[in-house]
Amino acid sequence: MKDKFIDTIIATAIPAIAMACFNFFLLYFFDNSSVLNIGQSTKMVDQYVTPINIEAHGKIDKLRITLPGKLTDKQISTNKPIQVKTANNNVGYEDYTDFYISKITSKSSVQLIINTDKPLENNDIAIDKNGNNISVNYESTVKNPAFEQLRSIILNAVVYFILFSIIISREKRDRKKKTLEIKEGLDILKSQNDKLVQDQNNTIERVKKAEDDAKKRQLLLQAKLHDYKKELSFWRNTIRKMLYKMPDGDKKAEKLIESVTDSLKTYNTNEKNEHEFETLKVAAALLRDSEEKS
């Protein structure tokens, strides 16, 4: 929950910060220029007055203003001390006058008043920026501020949408990558678990087979022991019968048998458990037949 909250804050903050940087970029590189506003001519008694306002955000020098008619620098008045010079060469522009505006300091507001006998049309006033970073606005063509604000809102919305889409797309890609990594990890764990289960089953089967083989071998060995004991009993009885034919043969025979038993420590050969050995022998025979068929 905490991680999701942090991700939401980051996803919201990054576009906002990027938008602020974008607006700062626009203001610094595009809106940092000086502004020159040319007003419309207004009749004052027997002459016309045309205002030109300059909002200087940087130093302005050798700004050329071309006006219709033959004018002198005395027909231009300013609210601040600046340099206004009339161009000497107007070849091909006999009906126009060029003025050079210089020495306007940065962060200053200058107003020029042009006095003429006839009204000046905005289209007749030409501005040569001459390398100065300045934008020119004519009052007759000034745009509605509402449209400018709407354009700015739309531009900001488009930029914000693009940035937000990029962030969301990247977040989805990262989430998909993490999901795939988790899935691959789970598949690896499942594969390892399946292998462990298979190994465990194989081990159980091997142990079971080993136990079965041990029981089979034990059964077969007991069957062989039975045969050996039976054969031993046969030879013991045969020797006993031969000794019985001698004087005091029965005592000598039992004494000899006991002496052999004591010497070899084979007391179990005298136990009467023939029925058990017969059962083991039958079971061993069945086991042997089963192994031969398999």
mmCIF file of C-alpha atoms in Angstrom:
data_model
loop_
_atom_site.group_PDB
_atom_site.id
_atom_site.type_symbol
_atom_site.label_atom_id
_atom_site.label_comp_id
_atom_site.label_asym_id
_atom_site.label_seq_id
_atom_site.Cartn_x
_atom_site.Cartn_y
_atom_site.Cartn_z
ATOM 1 C CA MET A 1 0.000 0.000 0.000
ATOM 2 C CA LYS A 2 2.825 2.377 0.908
ATOM 3 C CA ASP A 3 4.706 1.560 -2.307
ATOM 4 C CA LYS A 4 1.605 2.253 -4.419
ATOM 5 C CA PHE A 5 1.108 5.578 -2.646
ATOM 6 C CA ILE A 6 4.725 6.572 -3.309
ATOM 7 C CA ASP A 7 4.432 5.484 -6.958
ATOM 8 C CA THR A 8 1.287 7.625 -7.329
ATOM 9 C CA ILE A 9 3.040 10.675 -5.865
ATOM 10 C CA ILE A 10 6.028 10.164 -8.156
ATOM 11 C CA ALA A 11 3.799 9.666 -11.212
ATOM 12 C CA THR A 12 2.031 12.945 -10.399
ATOM 13 C CA ALA A 13 5.066 14.953 -9.344
ATOM 14 C CA ILE A 14 7.280 14.144 -12.313
ATOM 15 C CA PRO A 15 4.892 15.575 -14.958
ATOM 16 C CA ALA A 16 4.312 18.649 -12.774
ATOM 17 C CA ILE A 17 8.058 19.251 -12.410
ATOM 18 C CA ALA A 18 8.617 18.612 -16.110
ATOM 19 C CA MET A 19 5.784 21.006 -16.949
ATOM 20 C CA ALA A 20 7.295 23.702 -14.737
ATOM 21 C CA CYS A 21 10.674 23.226 -16.409
ATOM 22 C CA PHE A 22 9.019 23.399 -19.823
ATOM 23 C CA ASN A 23 7.247 26.650 -18.937
ATOM 24 C CA PHE A 24 10.494 28.065 -17.573
ATOM 25 C CA PHE A 25 12.206 27.052 -20.812
ATOM 26 C CA LEU A 26 9.552 28.856 -22.858
ATOM 27 C CA LEU A 27 9.749 31.935 -20.698
ATOM 28 C CA TYR A 28 13.534 32.021 -20.701
ATOM 29 C CA PHE A 29 14.154 31.392 -24.398
ATOM 30 C CA PHE A 30 11.000 32.716 -26.030
ATOM 31 C CA ASP A 31 9.309 35.170 -23.672
ATOM 32 C CA ASN A 32 12.548 36.820 -22.610
ATOM 33 C CA SER A 33 12.564 39.102 -25.651
ATOM 34 C CA SER A 34 11.826 42.810 -25.539
ATOM 35 C CA VAL A 35 8.434 44.008 -26.776
ATOM 36 C CA LEU A 36 7.653 46.922 -29.097
ATOM 37 C CA ASN A 37 3.991 47.951 -29.284
ATOM 38 C CA ILE A 38 2.871 50.342 -32.045
ATOM 39 C CA GLY A 39 -0.333 52.206 -31.278
ATOM 40 C CA GLN A 40 -2.813 53.843 -33.652
ATOM 41 C CA SER A 41 -2.596 57.488 -34.630
ATOM 42 C CA THR A 42 -4.780 59.885 -32.662
ATOM 43 C CA LYS A 43 -5.658 63.425 -33.745
ATOM 44 C CA MET A 44 -4.556 66.105 -31.289
ATOM 45 C CA VAL A 45 -5.696 69.672 -32.358
ATOM 46 C CA ASP A 46 -3.917 70.179 -35.707
ATOM 47 C CA GLN A 47 -1.645 67.089 -35.745
ATOM 48 C CA TYR A 48 -1.654 63.326 -35.222
ATOM 49 C CA VAL A 49 0.101 61.503 -32.410
ATOM 50 C CA THR A 50 1.299 57.895 -32.815
ATOM 51 C CA PRO A 51 2.613 56.168 -29.646
ATOM 52 C CA ILE A 52 5.316 53.471 -29.703
ATOM 53 C CA ASN A 53 6.000 51.700 -26.405
ATOM 54 C CA ILE A 54 9.168 49.667 -25.864
ATOM 55 C CA GLU A 55 9.478 47.198 -22.968
ATOM 56 C CA ALA A 56 13.176 46.377 -22.938
ATOM 57 C CA HIS A 57 14.198 43.091 -21.258
ATOM 58 C CA GLY A 58 17.673 43.488 -22.682
ATOM 59 C CA LYS A 59 19.850 46.197 -24.096
ATOM 60 C CA ILE A 60 18.554 47.680 -27.394
ATOM 61 C CA ASP A 61 20.849 49.406 -29.862
ATOM 62 C CA LYS A 62 20.500 50.583 -33.481
ATOM 63 C CA LEU A 63 16.837 49.607 -33.762
ATOM 64 C CA ARG A 64 15.610 51.020 -37.062
ATOM 65 C CA ILE A 65 12.116 52.433 -37.457
ATOM 66 C CA THR A 66 10.976 53.413 -40.959
ATOM 67 C CA LEU A 67 8.111 55.944 -41.151
ATOM 68 C CA PRO A 68 6.291 57.327 -44.213
ATOM 69 C CA GLY A 69 6.959 60.938 -45.224
ATOM 70 C CA LYS A 70 9.793 63.356 -44.596
ATOM 71 C CA LEU A 71 10.274 63.583 -40.835
ATOM 72 C CA THR A 72 12.923 64.975 -38.509
ATOM 73 C CA ASP A 73 14.120 63.780 -35.148
ATOM 74 C CA LYS A 74 12.373 66.781 -33.591
ATOM 75 C CA GLN A 75 9.045 65.165 -34.400
ATOM 76 C CA ILE A 76 9.892 62.301 -32.040
ATOM 77 C CA SER A 77 9.733 62.783 -28.273
ATOM 78 C CA THR A 78 10.586 60.256 -25.546
ATOM 79 C CA ASN A 79 9.941 59.911 -21.834
ATOM 80 C CA LYS A 80 13.542 58.811 -21.200
ATOM 81 C CA PRO A 81 16.907 59.920 -22.490
ATOM 82 C CA ILE A 82 17.777 57.733 -25.446
ATOM 83 C CA GLN A 83 19.573 58.280 -28.718
ATOM 84 C CA VAL A 84 17.434 58.940 -31.821
ATOM 85 C CA LYS A 85 19.202 59.536 -35.125
ATOM 86 C CA THR A 86 17.933 60.077 -38.664
ATOM 87 C CA ALA A 87 19.564 58.028 -41.440
ATOM 88 C CA ASN A 88 21.437 60.080 -44.006
ATOM 89 C CA ASN A 89 21.065 57.742 -47.007
ATOM 90 C CA ASN A 90 17.543 56.916 -48.150
ATOM 91 C CA VAL A 91 18.245 55.905 -51.745
ATOM 92 C CA GLY A 92 15.044 54.521 -53.203
ATOM 93 C CA TYR A 93 13.085 55.543 -50.094
ATOM 94 C CA GLU A 94 12.571 59.253 -50.789
ATOM 95 C CA ASP A 95 9.058 59.131 -49.334
ATOM 96 C CA TYR A 96 10.216 57.425 -46.106
ATOM 97 C CA THR A 97 12.384 58.389 -43.149
ATOM 98 C CA ASP A 98 14.621 56.001 -41.200
ATOM 99 C CA PHE A 99 15.261 56.521 -37.483
ATOM 100 C CA TYR A 100 17.835 54.616 -35.435
ATOM 101 C CA ILE A 101 16.945 54.101 -31.783
ATOM 102 C CA SER A 102 19.922 53.368 -29.511
ATOM 103 C CA LYS A 103 21.085 53.316 -25.900
ATOM 104 C CA ILE A 104 17.953 51.765 -24.420
ATOM 105 C CA THR A 105 19.032 50.041 -21.218
ATOM 106 C CA SER A 106 17.847 46.659 -20.039
ATOM 107 C CA LYS A 107 14.798 46.408 -17.782
ATOM 108 C CA SER A 108 13.454 49.782 -18.899
ATOM 109 C CA SER A 109 10.203 51.072 -20.370
ATOM 110 C CA VAL A 110 10.452 53.706 -23.104
ATOM 111 C CA GLN A 111 7.611 55.559 -24.816
ATOM 112 C CA LEU A 112 8.087 57.270 -28.171
ATOM 113 C CA ILE A 113 5.608 59.866 -29.411
ATOM 114 C CA ILE A 114 5.640 60.581 -33.150
ATOM 115 C CA ASN A 115 3.978 63.850 -34.262
ATOM 116 C CA THR A 116 2.838 63.951 -37.912
ATOM 117 C CA ASP A 117 0.499 65.989 -40.079
ATOM 118 C CA LYS A 118 -1.225 62.863 -41.366
ATOM 119 C CA PRO A 119 -2.255 59.722 -39.525
ATOM 120 C CA LEU A 120 0.176 56.799 -39.749
ATOM 121 C CA GLU A 121 -1.141 53.413 -40.672
ATOM 122 C CA ASN A 122 0.400 50.479 -38.861
ATOM 123 C CA ASN A 123 1.240 48.815 -42.165
ATOM 124 C CA ASP A 124 3.283 51.913 -43.154
ATOM 125 C CA ILE A 125 5.546 51.593 -40.102
ATOM 126 C CA ALA A 126 8.408 49.132 -40.647
ATOM 127 C CA ILE A 127 10.688 47.834 -37.889
ATOM 128 C CA ASP A 128 14.163 46.459 -38.568
ATOM 129 C CA LYS A 129 15.285 44.624 -35.426
ATOM 130 C CA ASN A 130 18.903 44.828 -36.567
ATOM 131 C CA GLY A 131 20.001 41.951 -34.322
ATOM 132 C CA ASN A 132 17.986 43.027 -31.273
ATOM 133 C CA ASN A 133 15.904 40.394 -29.468
ATOM 134 C CA ILE A 134 12.545 42.111 -29.750
ATOM 135 C CA SER A 135 9.014 41.256 -30.836
ATOM 136 C CA VAL A 136 6.777 43.779 -32.625
ATOM 137 C CA ASN A 137 3.043 44.143 -32.009
ATOM 138 C CA TYR A 138 0.660 46.381 -33.888
ATOM 139 C CA GLU A 139 -2.351 47.621 -31.976
ATOM 140 C CA SER A 140 -4.573 47.115 -34.995
ATOM 141 C CA THR A 141 -3.650 43.416 -35.079
ATOM 142 C CA VAL A 142 -3.410 42.702 -31.359
ATOM 143 C CA LYS A 143 -4.860 39.312 -30.566
ATOM 144 C CA ASN A 144 -7.532 38.709 -27.993
ATOM 145 C CA PRO A 145 -5.852 37.832 -24.650
ATOM 146 C CA ALA A 146 -8.469 35.153 -24.085
ATOM 147 C CA PHE A 147 -7.303 33.334 -27.217
ATOM 148 C CA GLU A 148 -3.685 33.594 -26.113
ATOM 149 C CA GLN A 149 -4.582 32.198 -22.716
ATOM 150 C CA LEU A 150 -6.603 29.408 -24.337
ATOM 151 C CA ARG A 151 -3.650 28.576 -26.602
ATOM 152 C CA SER A 152 -1.360 28.429 -23.585
ATOM 153 C CA ILE A 153 -3.793 26.169 -21.712
ATOM 154 C CA ILE A 154 -4.107 23.821 -24.689
ATOM 155 C CA LEU A 155 -0.330 23.721 -25.140
ATOM 156 C CA ASN A 156 0.205 22.947 -21.461
ATOM 157 C CA ALA A 157 -2.468 20.256 -21.556
ATOM 158 C CA VAL A 158 -0.884 18.610 -24.604
ATOM 159 C CA VAL A 159 2.587 18.661 -23.050
ATOM 160 C CA TYR A 160 1.247 17.314 -19.744
ATOM 161 C CA PHE A 161 -0.648 14.549 -21.583
ATOM 162 C CA ILE A 162 2.473 13.531 -23.511
ATOM 163 C CA LEU A 163 4.625 13.464 -20.372
ATOM 164 C CA PHE A 164 2.009 11.577 -18.373
ATOM 165 C CA SER A 165 1.535 9.069 -21.215
ATOM 166 C CA ILE A 166 5.291 8.461 -21.357
ATOM 167 C CA ILE A 167 5.448 7.892 -17.591
ATOM 168 C CA ILE A 168 2.412 5.576 -17.591
ATOM 169 C CA SER A 169 3.824 3.641 -20.552
ATOM 170 C CA ARG A 170 7.169 3.251 -18.818
ATOM 171 C CA GLU A 171 5.490 2.188 -15.586
ATOM 172 C CA LYS A 172 3.435 -0.441 -17.440
ATOM 173 C CA ARG A 173 6.575 -1.689 -19.178
ATOM 174 C CA ASP A 174 8.451 -1.945 -15.879
ATOM 175 C CA ARG A 175 5.485 -3.664 -14.238
ATOM 176 C CA LYS A 176 5.236 -6.132 -17.118
ATOM 177 C CA LYS A 177 8.963 -6.809 -16.866
ATOM 178 C CA LYS A 178 8.725 -7.425 -13.110
ATOM 179 C CA THR A 179 5.697 -9.696 -13.618
ATOM 180 C CA LEU A 180 7.615 -11.678 -16.237
ATOM 181 C CA GLU A 181 10.614 -11.980 -13.903
ATOM 182 C CA ILE A 182 8.358 -13.205 -11.082
ATOM 183 C CA LYS A 183 6.703 -15.714 -13.422
ATOM 184 C CA GLU A 184 10.080 -16.987 -14.602
ATOM 185 C CA GLY A 185 11.208 -17.294 -10.967
ATOM 186 C CA LEU A 186 8.060 -19.260 -10.092
ATOM 187 C CA ASP A 187 8.580 -21.528 -13.108
ATOM 188 C CA ILE A 188 12.154 -22.195 -11.979
ATOM 189 C CA LEU A 189 10.988 -22.975 -8.428
ATOM 190 C CA LYS A 190 8.258 -25.273 -9.775
ATOM 191 C CA SER A 191 10.771 -27.064 -11.984
ATOM 192 C CA GLN A 192 13.170 -27.491 -9.043
ATOM 193 C CA ASN A 193 10.330 -28.728 -6.826
ATOM 194 C CA ASP A 194 9.205 -31.225 -9.488
ATOM 195 C CA LYS A 195 12.780 -32.472 -9.795
ATOM 196 C CA LEU A 196 13.052 -32.870 -6.018
ATOM 197 C CA VAL A 197 9.766 -34.791 -5.931
ATOM 198 C CA GLN A 198 10.934 -37.005 -8.796
ATOM 199 C CA ASP A 199 14.277 -37.612 -7.077
ATOM 200 C CA GLN A 200 12.461 -38.431 -3.842
ATOM 201 C CA ASN A 201 10.158 -40.878 -5.616
ATOM 202 C CA ASN A 202 13.123 -42.490 -7.357
ATOM 203 C CA THR A 203 14.940 -42.795 -4.030
ATOM 204 C CA ILE A 204 11.875 -44.386 -2.408
ATOM 205 C CA GLU A 205 11.585 -46.834 -5.288
ATOM 206 C CA ARG A 206 15.290 -47.730 -5.058
ATOM 207 C CA VAL A 207 15.051 -48.259 -1.304
ATOM 208 C CA LYS A 208 11.936 -50.377 -1.703
ATOM 209 C CA LYS A 209 13.567 -52.443 -4.438
ATOM 210 C CA ALA A 210 16.674 -52.870 -2.286
ATOM 211 C CA GLU A 211 14.523 -54.056 0.627
ATOM 212 C CA ASP A 212 12.670 -56.480 -1.631
ATOM 213 C CA ASP A 213 15.948 -57.791 -3.047
ATOM 214 C CA ALA A 214 17.330 -58.233 0.477
ATOM 215 C CA LYS A 215 14.246 -60.169 1.527
ATOM 216 C CA LYS A 216 14.508 -62.316 -1.580
ATOM 217 C CA ARG A 217 18.188 -63.040 -0.945
ATOM 218 C CA GLN A 218 17.465 -63.827 2.691
ATOM 219 C CA LEU A 219 14.697 -66.199 1.679
ATOM 220 C CA LEU A 220 16.888 -67.935 -0.874
ATOM 221 C CA LEU A 221 19.746 -68.242 1.623
ATOM 222 C CA GLN A 222 17.440 -69.794 4.179
ATOM 223 C CA ALA A 223 16.229 -72.231 1.555
ATOM 224 C CA LYS A 224 19.821 -73.163 0.742
ATOM 225 C CA LEU A 225 20.587 -73.589 4.436
ATOM 226 C CA HIS A 226 17.644 -75.911 4.668
ATOM 227 C CA ASP A 227 19.037 -78.011 1.845
ATOM 228 C CA TYR A 228 22.475 -78.048 3.488
ATOM 229 C CA LYS A 229 20.934 -79.086 6.802
ATOM 230 C CA LYS A 230 18.912 -81.796 5.161
ATOM 231 C CA GLU A 231 21.991 -83.134 3.421
ATOM 232 C CA LEU A 232 23.920 -82.958 6.719
ATOM 233 C CA SER A 233 21.163 -84.864 8.484
ATOM 234 C CA PHE A 234 21.351 -87.529 5.799
ATOM 235 C CA TRP A 235 25.078 -88.072 6.292
ATOM 236 C CA ARG A 236 24.722 -87.918 10.067
ATOM 237 C CA ASN A 237 22.069 -90.611 10.025
ATOM 238 C CA THR A 238 24.122 -92.672 7.613
ATOM 239 C CA ILE A 239 27.177 -92.523 9.906
ATOM 240 C CA ARG A 240 25.004 -93.250 12.936
ATOM 241 C CA LYS A 241 23.573 -96.393 11.265
ATOM 242 C CA MET A 242 27.058 -97.590 10.434
ATOM 243 C CA LEU A 243 28.161 -97.095 14.031
ATOM 244 C CA TYR A 244 25.076 -98.883 15.346
ATOM 245 C CA LYS A 245 26.408 -102.095 13.834
ATOM 246 C CA MET A 246 29.452 -101.971 16.118
ATOM 247 C CA PRO A 247 29.427 -103.129 19.755
ATOM 248 C CA ASP A 248 27.835 -100.393 21.885
ATOM 249 C CA GLY A 249 27.361 -98.620 18.571
ATOM 250 C CA ASP A 250 24.385 -96.563 19.661
ATOM 251 C CA LYS A 251 26.325 -94.928 22.490
ATOM 252 C CA LYS A 252 29.384 -94.454 20.364
ATOM 253 C CA ALA A 253 27.289 -92.926 17.574
ATOM 254 C CA GLU A 254 25.557 -90.389 19.852
ATOM 255 C CA LYS A 255 28.858 -89.555 21.532
ATOM 256 C CA LEU A 256 30.542 -88.987 18.175
ATOM 257 C CA ILE A 257 27.696 -86.811 16.959
ATOM 258 C CA GLU A 258 27.780 -84.745 20.142
ATOM 259 C CA SER A 259 31.550 -84.403 19.958
ATOM 260 C CA VAL A 260 31.357 -83.097 16.353
ATOM 261 C CA THR A 261 28.554 -80.698 17.307
ATOM 262 C CA ASP A 262 30.521 -79.382 20.306
ATOM 263 C CA SER A 263 33.636 -78.906 18.207
ATOM 264 C CA LEU A 264 31.856 -77.093 15.355
ATOM 265 C CA LYS A 265 29.344 -75.273 17.619
ATOM 266 C CA THR A 266 26.515 -76.273 15.232
ATOM 267 C CA TYR A 267 23.798 -76.762 17.824
ATOM 268 C CA ASN A 268 21.027 -75.352 15.570
ATOM 269 C CA THR A 269 21.404 -78.286 13.223
ATOM 270 C CA ASN A 270 19.768 -80.483 15.859
ATOM 271 C CA GLU A 271 16.556 -78.357 16.155
ATOM 272 C CA LYS A 272 13.332 -79.904 14.980
ATOM 273 C CA ASN A 273 11.891 -77.179 12.712
ATOM 274 C CA GLU A 274 11.528 -79.042 9.456
ATOM 275 C CA HIS A 275 8.101 -77.605 8.719
ATOM 276 C CA GLU A 276 9.461 -74.032 8.727
ATOM 277 C CA PHE A 277 12.259 -74.904 6.340
ATOM 278 C CA GLU A 278 9.840 -76.665 4.037
ATOM 279 C CA THR A 279 7.722 -73.515 3.906
ATOM 280 C CA LEU A 280 10.806 -71.371 3.180
ATOM 281 C CA LYS A 281 11.850 -73.740 0.468
ATOM 282 C CA VAL A 282 8.499 -73.534 -1.294
ATOM 283 C CA ALA A 283 8.566 -69.712 -1.072
ATOM 284 C CA ALA A 284 12.121 -69.615 -2.452
ATOM 285 C CA ALA A 285 11.137 -71.829 -5.344
ATOM 286 C CA LEU A 286 8.232 -69.501 -6.177
ATOM 287 C CA LEU A 287 10.549 -66.461 -5.998
ATOM 288 C CA ARG A 288 13.091 -68.137 -8.263
ATOM 289 C CA ASP A 289 10.430 -68.964 -10.830
ATOM 290 C CA SER A 290 9.079 -65.394 -10.703
ATOM 291 C CA GLU A 291 12.550 -63.886 -11.305
ATOM 292 C CA GLU A 292 13.229 -66.223 -14.206
ATOM 293 C CA LYS A 293 9.918 -65.224 -15.878
ATOM 294 C CA SER A 294 10.603 -61.520 -15.387
#
